[in-house]
CSV table of C-alpha atoms in Angstrom, one decimal:
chain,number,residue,atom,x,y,z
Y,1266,UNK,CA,3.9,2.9,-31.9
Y,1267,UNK,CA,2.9,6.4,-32.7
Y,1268,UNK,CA,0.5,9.1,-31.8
Y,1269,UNK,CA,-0.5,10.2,-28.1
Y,1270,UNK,CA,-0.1,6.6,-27.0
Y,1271,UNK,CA,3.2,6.0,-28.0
Y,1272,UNK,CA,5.4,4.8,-25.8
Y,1273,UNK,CA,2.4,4.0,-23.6
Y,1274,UNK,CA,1.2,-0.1,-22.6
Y,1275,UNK,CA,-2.5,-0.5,-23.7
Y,1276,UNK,CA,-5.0,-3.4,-24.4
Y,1277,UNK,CA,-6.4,-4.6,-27.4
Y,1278,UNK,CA,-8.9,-8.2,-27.9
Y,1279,UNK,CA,-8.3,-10.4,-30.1
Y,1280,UNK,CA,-11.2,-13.4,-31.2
Y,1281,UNK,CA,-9.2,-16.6,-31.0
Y,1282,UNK,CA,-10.4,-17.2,-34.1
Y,1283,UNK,CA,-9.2,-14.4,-35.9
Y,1284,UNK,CA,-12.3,-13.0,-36.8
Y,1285,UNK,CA,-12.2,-10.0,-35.0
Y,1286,UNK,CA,-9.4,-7.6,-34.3
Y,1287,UNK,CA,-7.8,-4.9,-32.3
Y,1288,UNK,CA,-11.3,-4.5,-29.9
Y,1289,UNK,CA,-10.8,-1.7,-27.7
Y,1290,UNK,CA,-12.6,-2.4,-24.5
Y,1291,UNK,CA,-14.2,-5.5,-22.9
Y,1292,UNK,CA,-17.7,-4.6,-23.5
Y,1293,UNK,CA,-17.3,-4.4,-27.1
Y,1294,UNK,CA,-15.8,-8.0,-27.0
Y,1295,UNK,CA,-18.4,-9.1,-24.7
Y,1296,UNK,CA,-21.1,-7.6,-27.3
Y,1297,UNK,CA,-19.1,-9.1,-30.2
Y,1298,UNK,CA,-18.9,-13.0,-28.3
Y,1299,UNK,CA,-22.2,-12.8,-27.0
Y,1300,UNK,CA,-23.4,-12.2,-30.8
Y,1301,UNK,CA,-21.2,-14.7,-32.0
Y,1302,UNK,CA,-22.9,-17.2,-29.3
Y,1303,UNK,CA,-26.2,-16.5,-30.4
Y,1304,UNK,CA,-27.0,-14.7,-27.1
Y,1305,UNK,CA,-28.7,-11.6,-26.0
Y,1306,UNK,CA,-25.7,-8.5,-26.3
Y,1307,UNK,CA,-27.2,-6.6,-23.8
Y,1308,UNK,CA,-27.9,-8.9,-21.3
Y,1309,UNK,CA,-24.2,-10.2,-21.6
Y,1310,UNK,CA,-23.1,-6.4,-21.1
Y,1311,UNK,CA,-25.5,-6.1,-18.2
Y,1312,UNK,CA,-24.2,-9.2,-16.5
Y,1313,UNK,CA,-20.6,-7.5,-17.0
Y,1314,UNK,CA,-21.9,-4.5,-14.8
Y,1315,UNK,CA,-23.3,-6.7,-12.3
Y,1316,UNK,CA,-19.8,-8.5,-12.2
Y,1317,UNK,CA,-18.3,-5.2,-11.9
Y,1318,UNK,CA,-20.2,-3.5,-9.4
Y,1319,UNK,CA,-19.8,-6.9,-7.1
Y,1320,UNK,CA,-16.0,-6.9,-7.2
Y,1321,UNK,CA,-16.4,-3.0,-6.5
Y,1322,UNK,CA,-18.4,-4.3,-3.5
Y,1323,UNK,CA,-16.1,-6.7,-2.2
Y,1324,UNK,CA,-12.9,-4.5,-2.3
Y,1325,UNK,CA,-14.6,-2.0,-0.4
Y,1326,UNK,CA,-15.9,-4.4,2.1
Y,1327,UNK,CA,-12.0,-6.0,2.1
Y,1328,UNK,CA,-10.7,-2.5,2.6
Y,1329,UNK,CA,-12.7,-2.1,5.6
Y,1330,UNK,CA,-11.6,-5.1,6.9
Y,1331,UNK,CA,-7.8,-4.4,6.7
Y,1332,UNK,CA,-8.1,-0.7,7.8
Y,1333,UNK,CA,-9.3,-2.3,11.0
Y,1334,UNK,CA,-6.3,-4.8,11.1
Y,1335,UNK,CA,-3.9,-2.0,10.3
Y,1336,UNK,CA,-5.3,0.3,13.1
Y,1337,UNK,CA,-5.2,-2.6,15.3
Y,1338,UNK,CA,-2.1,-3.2,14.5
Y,1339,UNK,CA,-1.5,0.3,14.9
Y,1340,UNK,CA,-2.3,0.6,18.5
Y,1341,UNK,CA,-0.9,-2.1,19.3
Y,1342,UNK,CA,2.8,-1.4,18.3
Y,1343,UNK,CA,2.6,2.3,20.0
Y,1344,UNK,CA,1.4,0.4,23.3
Y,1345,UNK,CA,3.8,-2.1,23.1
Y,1346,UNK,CA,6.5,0.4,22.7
Y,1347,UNK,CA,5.6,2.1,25.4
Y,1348,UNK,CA,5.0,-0.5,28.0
Y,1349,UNK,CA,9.0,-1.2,27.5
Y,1350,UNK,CA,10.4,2.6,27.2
Y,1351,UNK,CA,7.6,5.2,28.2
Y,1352,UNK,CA,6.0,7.4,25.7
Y,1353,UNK,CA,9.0,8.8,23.4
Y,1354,UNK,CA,10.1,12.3,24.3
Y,1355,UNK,CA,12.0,15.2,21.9
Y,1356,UNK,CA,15.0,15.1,24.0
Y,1357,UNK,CA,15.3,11.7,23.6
Y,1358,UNK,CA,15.8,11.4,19.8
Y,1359,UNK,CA,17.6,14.3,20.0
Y,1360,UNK,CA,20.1,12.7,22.5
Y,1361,UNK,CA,19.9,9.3,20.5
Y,1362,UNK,CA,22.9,8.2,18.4
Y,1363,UNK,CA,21.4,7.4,14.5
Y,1364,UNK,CA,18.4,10.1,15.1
Y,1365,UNK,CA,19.0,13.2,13.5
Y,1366,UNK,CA,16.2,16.0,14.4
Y,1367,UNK,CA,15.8,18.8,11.5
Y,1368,UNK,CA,13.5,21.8,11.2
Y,1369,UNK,CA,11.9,23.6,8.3
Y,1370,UNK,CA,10.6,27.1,8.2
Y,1371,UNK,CA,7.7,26.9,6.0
Y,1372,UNK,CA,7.0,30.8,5.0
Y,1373,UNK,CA,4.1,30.0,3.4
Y,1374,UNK,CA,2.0,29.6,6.8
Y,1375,UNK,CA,5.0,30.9,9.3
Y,1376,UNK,CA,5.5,28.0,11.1
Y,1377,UNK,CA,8.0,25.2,11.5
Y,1378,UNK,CA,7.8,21.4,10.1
Y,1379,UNK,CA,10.3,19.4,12.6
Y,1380,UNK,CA,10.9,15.5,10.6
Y,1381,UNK,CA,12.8,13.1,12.6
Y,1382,UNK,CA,15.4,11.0,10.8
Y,1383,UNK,CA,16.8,7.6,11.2
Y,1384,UNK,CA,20.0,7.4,10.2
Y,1385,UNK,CA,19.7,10.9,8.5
Y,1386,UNK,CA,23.1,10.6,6.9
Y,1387,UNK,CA,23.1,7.0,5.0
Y,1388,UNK,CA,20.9,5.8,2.0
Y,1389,UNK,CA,18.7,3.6,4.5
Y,1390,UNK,CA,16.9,7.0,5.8
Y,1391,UNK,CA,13.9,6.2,7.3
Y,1392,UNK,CA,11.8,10.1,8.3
Y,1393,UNK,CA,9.0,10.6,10.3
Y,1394,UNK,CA,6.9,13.7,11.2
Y,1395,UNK,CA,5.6,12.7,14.6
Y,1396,UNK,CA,6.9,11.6,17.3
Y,1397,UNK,CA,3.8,8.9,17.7
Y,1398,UNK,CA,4.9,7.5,14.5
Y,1399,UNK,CA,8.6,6.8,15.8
Y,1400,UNK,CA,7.0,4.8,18.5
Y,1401,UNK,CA,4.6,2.9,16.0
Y,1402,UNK,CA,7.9,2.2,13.3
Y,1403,UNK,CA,10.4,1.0,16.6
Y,1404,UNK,CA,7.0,-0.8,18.4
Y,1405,UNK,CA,5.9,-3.1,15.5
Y,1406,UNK,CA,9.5,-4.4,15.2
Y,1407,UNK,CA,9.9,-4.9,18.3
Y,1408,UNK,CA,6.5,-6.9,18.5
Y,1409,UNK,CA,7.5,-8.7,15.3
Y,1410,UNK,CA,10.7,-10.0,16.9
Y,1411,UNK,CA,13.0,-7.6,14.6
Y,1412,UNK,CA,14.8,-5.9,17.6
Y,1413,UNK,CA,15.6,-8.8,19.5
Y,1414,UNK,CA,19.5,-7.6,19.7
Y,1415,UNK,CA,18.1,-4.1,21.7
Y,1416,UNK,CA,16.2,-6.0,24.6
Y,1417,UNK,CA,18.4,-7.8,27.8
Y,1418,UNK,CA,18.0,-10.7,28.7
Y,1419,UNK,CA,15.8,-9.9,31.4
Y,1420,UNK,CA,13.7,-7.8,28.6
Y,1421,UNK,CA,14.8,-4.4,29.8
Y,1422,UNK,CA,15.7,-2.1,26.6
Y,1423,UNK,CA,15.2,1.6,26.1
Y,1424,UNK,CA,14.8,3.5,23.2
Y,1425,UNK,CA,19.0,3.9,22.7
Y,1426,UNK,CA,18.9,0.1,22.0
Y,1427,UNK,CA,16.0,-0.3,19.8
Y,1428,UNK,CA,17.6,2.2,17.6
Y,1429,UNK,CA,21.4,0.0,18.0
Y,1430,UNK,CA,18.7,-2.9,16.7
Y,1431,UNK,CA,17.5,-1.3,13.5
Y,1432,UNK,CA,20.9,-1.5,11.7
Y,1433,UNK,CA,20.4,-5.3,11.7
Y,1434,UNK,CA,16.8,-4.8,10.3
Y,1435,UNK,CA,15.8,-5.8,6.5
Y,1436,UNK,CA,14.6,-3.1,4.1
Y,1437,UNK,CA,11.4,-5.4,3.6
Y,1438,UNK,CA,11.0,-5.4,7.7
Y,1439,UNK,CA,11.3,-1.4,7.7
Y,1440,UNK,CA,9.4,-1.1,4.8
Y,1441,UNK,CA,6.2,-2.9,6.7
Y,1442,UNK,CA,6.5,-0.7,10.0
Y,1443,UNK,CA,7.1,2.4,7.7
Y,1444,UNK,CA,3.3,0.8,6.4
Y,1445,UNK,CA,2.2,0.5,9.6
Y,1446,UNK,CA,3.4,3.9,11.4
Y,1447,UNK,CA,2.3,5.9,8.7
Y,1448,UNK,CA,-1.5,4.4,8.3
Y,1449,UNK,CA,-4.2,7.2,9.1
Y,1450,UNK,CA,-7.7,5.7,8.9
Y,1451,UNK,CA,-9.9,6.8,6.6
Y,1452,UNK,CA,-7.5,8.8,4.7
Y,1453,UNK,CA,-7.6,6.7,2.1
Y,1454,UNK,CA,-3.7,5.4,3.3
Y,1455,UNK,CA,-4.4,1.8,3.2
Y,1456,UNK,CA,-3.7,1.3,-0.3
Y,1457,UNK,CA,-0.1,2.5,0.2
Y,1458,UNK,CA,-0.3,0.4,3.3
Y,1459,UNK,CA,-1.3,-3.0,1.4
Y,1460,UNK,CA,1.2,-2.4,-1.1
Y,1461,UNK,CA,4.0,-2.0,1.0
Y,1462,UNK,CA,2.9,-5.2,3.4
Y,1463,UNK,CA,2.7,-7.0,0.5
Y,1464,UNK,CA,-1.1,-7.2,0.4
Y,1465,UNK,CA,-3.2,-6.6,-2.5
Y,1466,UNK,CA,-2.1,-5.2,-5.2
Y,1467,UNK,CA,-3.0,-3.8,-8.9
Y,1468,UNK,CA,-5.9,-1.7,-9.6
Y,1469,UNK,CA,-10.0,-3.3,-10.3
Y,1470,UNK,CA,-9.3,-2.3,-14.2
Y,1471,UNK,CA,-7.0,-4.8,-14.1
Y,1472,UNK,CA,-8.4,-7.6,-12.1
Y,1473,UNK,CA,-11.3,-7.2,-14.6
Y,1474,UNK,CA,-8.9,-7.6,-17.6
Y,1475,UNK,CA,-6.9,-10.7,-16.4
Y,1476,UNK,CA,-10.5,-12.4,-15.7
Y,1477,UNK,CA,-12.1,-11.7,-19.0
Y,1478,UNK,CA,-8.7,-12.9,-20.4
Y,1479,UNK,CA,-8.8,-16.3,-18.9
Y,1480,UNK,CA,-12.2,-17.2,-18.4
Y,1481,UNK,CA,-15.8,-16.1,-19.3
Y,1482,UNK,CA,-15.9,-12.4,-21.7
Y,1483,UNK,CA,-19.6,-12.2,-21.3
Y,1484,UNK,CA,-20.2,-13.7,-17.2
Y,1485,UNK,CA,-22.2,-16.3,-18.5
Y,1486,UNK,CA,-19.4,-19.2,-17.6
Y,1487,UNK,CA,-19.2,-20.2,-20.9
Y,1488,UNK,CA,-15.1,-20.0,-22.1
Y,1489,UNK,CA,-14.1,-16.3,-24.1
Y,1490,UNK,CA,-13.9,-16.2,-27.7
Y,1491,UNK,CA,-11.3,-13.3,-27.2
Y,1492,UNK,CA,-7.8,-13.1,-25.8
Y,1493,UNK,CA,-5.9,-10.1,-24.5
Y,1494,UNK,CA,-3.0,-8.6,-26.0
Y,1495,UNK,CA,-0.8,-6.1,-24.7
């Protein structure tokens, strides 16, 4: 209501049974229910870290998993893409209608950024800074059937028609290739990535917070004595 915070969501525990009030963090209501329950304070608190350090585990296992899905999915749009129209040239976004090709001089460093933009002049913009990156956005719709009105009916198509295709293509579609072109391993880019395929989502704080809110506050299975409030 007032103060730094104002205007600001935050968290405060609450004991069910009205006892105790406006706890700041989940270790102090873990102390606080583990007392209540008769049971060692500290152990409860260390079986919170242990719970903590294995969900720290298993999201960092789980984003090594999907990085490898993403670059695999990666690799194989761009291949795809090329296997039907050859690897993407300048001249040929240039020449495309829908592409729009615009250069910045960057006088910091003295040289030029050149983005490449998909229908540079409407609100569905899509831009890209490498020419790879075009090939992985027009590859993985292709592969995921999205472009199905830019290939013949022999399968022929060429860049020209893939880029006729896209205007048919959802925002939710684009926004999944977007995920996909723009995925660097090991920069850290799969969080973006997961988010914007619709993979996990919402930070560990907050896993943590809806678990101790609906099930055990000190890991020991037994049912919390406090609820969260926001």
């Amino acid at each position: 209501q007032s103060g730094t915070m104002a205007g600001n969501t935050y968290v405060r525990y609450f004991s069910c049974d009205g006892k105790y009030k406006n706890v700041l963090s989940v270790p102090s209501a873990v102390r606080l229910h583990a007392v209540e329950q008769g049971q060692d304070p500290e152990a409860a608190l260390a079986a919170l870290e242990a719970m903590r350090k294995n969900k720290i585990k298993e999201k960092a296992q789980g984003l090594v998993e999907q990085e490898g899905i993403m670059k695999a999915r990666r690799e194989k749009a761009i291949e795809e893409y090329r296997a039907k129209c050859d690897v993407l040239t300048l001249r040929e976004i240039e020449e495309t209608k829908g592409w729009e090709v615009k250069r910045f001089n960057m006088e910091n460093c003295g040289q030029t950024r050149t983005e490449y933009h998909l229908n540079g002049s409407t609100e569905n913009r899509v831009i890209f800074r490498l020419i790879i990156d075009v090939e992985a956005y027009m590859g993985d719709l292709y592969v995921q059937g999205k472009l199905s009105d830019g290939v013949s009916a022999d399968g022929s198509t060429s860049f020209a028609k893939l880029t006729a295709a896209t205007v048919t293509v959802s925002a939710q579609d684009s926004k999944r290739a977007l995920a996909v072109c723009h995925f660097r391993p090991g920069r850290g880019s799969y969080a973006t990535a997961a988010a914007q395929l619709g993979g996990a989502g919402g930070s560990l704080e907050d896993k943590q917070a809806e678990g101790t809110s609906s099930g055990s506050a000190s890991g020991s299975g037994t049912t919390s004595a406090f609820c969260m409030r926001g």
